[in-house]
Amino acid sequence: MLGSLRTSVARAGRTASQQVRRMATDAIAEVEKEAAHAQKEANKWKMISFGCIPVCVGLGALTLSNAHTHHRHAPNYPYMLYKVKDFPWGPDPLFGYK
């Protein structure tokens, strides 16, 4: 009886160790597959980023160059600064037009 118990325990130990090895191999393969996928995704986003940098710089330069366009000044008509009498604070206007 003791001999058969030892044999069954030894077999169970061998099958358990084989199962552990198989599970470890499967886990390692899954981790390697996941790492390869992560590397592929990282390279993809790296290429997308390097492709978008010139576009963003170009759009920024275009926006900066068009941001301040020169506006046409209104002509100085003779009737625009016409005043009949002096202001209460003196002959000059309040905001410095002469």
mmCIF file of C-alpha atoms in Angstrom:
data_model
loop_
_atom_site.group_PDB
_atom_site.id
_atom_site.type_symbol
_atom_site.label_atom_id
_atom_site.label_comp_id
_atom_site.label_asym_id
_atom_site.label_seq_id
_atom_site.Cartn_x
_atom_site.Cartn_y
_atom_site.Cartn_z
ATOM 1 C CA MET A 1 0.000 0.000 0.000
ATOM 2 C CA LEU A 2 2.777 2.369 0.853
ATOM 3 C CA GLY A 3 4.555 1.569 -2.410
ATOM 4 C CA SER A 4 1.491 2.337 -4.511
ATOM 5 C CA LEU A 5 1.019 5.598 -2.632
ATOM 6 C CA ARG A 6 4.612 6.594 -3.364
ATOM 7 C CA THR A 7 4.155 5.731 -7.031
ATOM 8 C CA SER A 8 0.956 7.763 -7.349
ATOM 9 C CA VAL A 9 2.544 10.735 -5.560
ATOM 10 C CA ALA A 10 5.585 10.533 -7.840
ATOM 11 C CA ARG A 11 3.354 10.419 -10.936
ATOM 12 C CA ALA A 12 1.287 13.315 -9.677
ATOM 13 C CA GLY A 13 4.482 15.274 -9.080
ATOM 14 C CA ARG A 14 5.721 14.582 -12.610
ATOM 15 C CA THR A 15 2.422 15.523 -14.234
ATOM 16 C CA ALA A 16 2.167 18.606 -12.047
ATOM 17 C CA SER A 17 5.661 19.709 -12.989
ATOM 18 C CA GLN A 18 4.842 19.135 -16.669
ATOM 19 C CA GLN A 19 1.683 21.219 -16.281
ATOM 20 C CA VAL A 20 3.632 23.971 -14.528
ATOM 21 C CA ARG A 21 6.230 23.962 -17.315
ATOM 22 C CA ARG A 22 3.513 24.056 -19.960
ATOM 23 C CA MET A 23 1.731 26.917 -18.178
ATOM 24 C CA ALA A 24 5.007 28.799 -17.787
ATOM 25 C CA THR A 25 5.803 28.309 -21.472
ATOM 26 C CA ASP A 26 2.334 29.549 -22.416
ATOM 27 C CA ALA A 27 2.692 32.554 -20.107
ATOM 28 C CA ILE A 28 6.123 33.428 -21.508
ATOM 29 C CA ALA A 29 4.821 33.136 -25.071
ATOM 30 C CA GLU A 30 1.880 35.384 -24.211
ATOM 31 C CA VAL A 31 4.163 37.980 -22.598
ATOM 32 C CA GLU A 32 6.483 37.936 -25.625
ATOM 33 C CA LYS A 33 3.513 38.304 -27.979
ATOM 34 C CA GLU A 34 2.197 41.217 -25.920
ATOM 35 C CA ALA A 35 5.643 42.872 -25.884
ATOM 36 C CA ALA A 36 5.934 42.533 -29.672
ATOM 37 C CA HIS A 37 2.497 44.095 -30.105
ATOM 38 C CA ALA A 38 3.398 46.934 -27.728
ATOM 39 C CA GLN A 39 6.609 47.601 -29.672
ATOM 40 C CA LYS A 40 4.672 47.630 -32.952
ATOM 41 C CA GLU A 41 2.135 50.118 -31.540
ATOM 42 C CA ALA A 42 4.901 52.325 -30.132
ATOM 43 C CA ASN A 43 6.620 52.430 -33.527
ATOM 44 C CA LYS A 44 3.310 53.264 -35.204
ATOM 45 C CA TRP A 45 2.657 56.251 -32.931
ATOM 46 C CA LYS A 46 6.278 57.349 -33.267
ATOM 47 C CA MET A 47 5.867 57.500 -37.061
ATOM 48 C CA ILE A 48 2.529 59.297 -36.732
ATOM 49 C CA SER A 49 4.138 61.851 -34.407
ATOM 50 C CA PHE A 50 7.087 62.440 -36.731
ATOM 51 C CA GLY A 51 4.650 62.855 -39.618
ATOM 52 C CA CYS A 52 2.512 65.364 -37.735
ATOM 53 C CA ILE A 53 5.383 67.563 -36.512
ATOM 54 C CA PRO A 54 6.042 69.210 -39.922
ATOM 55 C CA VAL A 55 2.311 69.700 -40.463
ATOM 56 C CA CYS A 56 1.904 71.385 -37.057
ATOM 57 C CA VAL A 57 4.969 73.581 -37.590
ATOM 58 C CA GLY A 58 3.709 74.570 -41.047
ATOM 59 C CA LEU A 59 0.234 75.413 -39.774
ATOM 60 C CA GLY A 60 1.744 77.405 -36.906
ATOM 61 C CA ALA A 61 3.927 79.393 -39.302
ATOM 62 C CA LEU A 62 0.949 80.026 -41.593
ATOM 63 C CA THR A 63 -1.192 81.176 -38.682
ATOM 64 C CA LEU A 64 1.583 83.417 -37.387
ATOM 65 C CA SER A 65 2.174 84.999 -40.782
ATOM 66 C CA ASN A 66 -1.543 85.670 -41.331
ATOM 67 C CA ALA A 67 -2.326 86.693 -37.760
ATOM 68 C CA HIS A 68 -1.447 90.357 -38.154
ATOM 69 C CA THR A 69 -2.431 91.647 -41.530
ATOM 70 C CA HIS A 70 -1.938 95.325 -42.249
ATOM 71 C CA HIS A 71 -5.212 97.147 -42.081
ATOM 72 C CA ARG A 72 -6.073 99.975 -44.406
ATOM 73 C CA HIS A 73 -6.135 103.334 -42.610
ATOM 74 C CA ALA A 74 -9.111 105.606 -43.046
ATOM 75 C CA PRO A 75 -8.404 108.804 -44.994
ATOM 76 C CA ASN A 76 -8.116 112.047 -43.040
ATOM 77 C CA TYR A 77 -11.212 113.935 -44.078
ATOM 78 C CA PRO A 78 -11.215 117.647 -43.179
ATOM 79 C CA TYR A 79 -14.556 117.403 -41.376
ATOM 80 C CA MET A 80 -13.599 114.537 -39.032
ATOM 81 C CA LEU A 81 -11.786 116.598 -36.376
ATOM 82 C CA TYR A 82 -13.827 119.762 -36.837
ATOM 83 C CA LYS A 83 -14.740 121.472 -33.562
ATOM 84 C CA VAL A 84 -16.724 124.660 -33.099
ATOM 85 C CA LYS A 85 -15.612 125.542 -29.588
ATOM 86 C CA ASP A 86 -12.920 124.481 -27.167
ATOM 87 C CA PHE A 87 -13.375 121.631 -24.768
ATOM 88 C CA PRO A 88 -13.738 122.354 -21.037
ATOM 89 C CA TRP A 89 -10.225 120.943 -20.404
ATOM 90 C CA GLY A 90 -8.508 123.074 -23.038
ATOM 91 C CA PRO A 91 -8.007 123.370 -26.770
ATOM 92 C CA ASP A 92 -6.744 119.815 -27.265
ATOM 93 C CA PRO A 93 -9.077 116.823 -27.383
ATOM 94 C CA LEU A 94 -9.172 114.383 -24.471
ATOM 95 C CA PHE A 95 -7.375 111.487 -26.213
ATOM 96 C CA GLY A 96 -4.612 113.399 -27.981
ATOM 97 C CA TYR A 97 -5.828 113.995 -31.543
ATOM 98 C CA LYS A 98 -4.459 117.192 -33.043
#
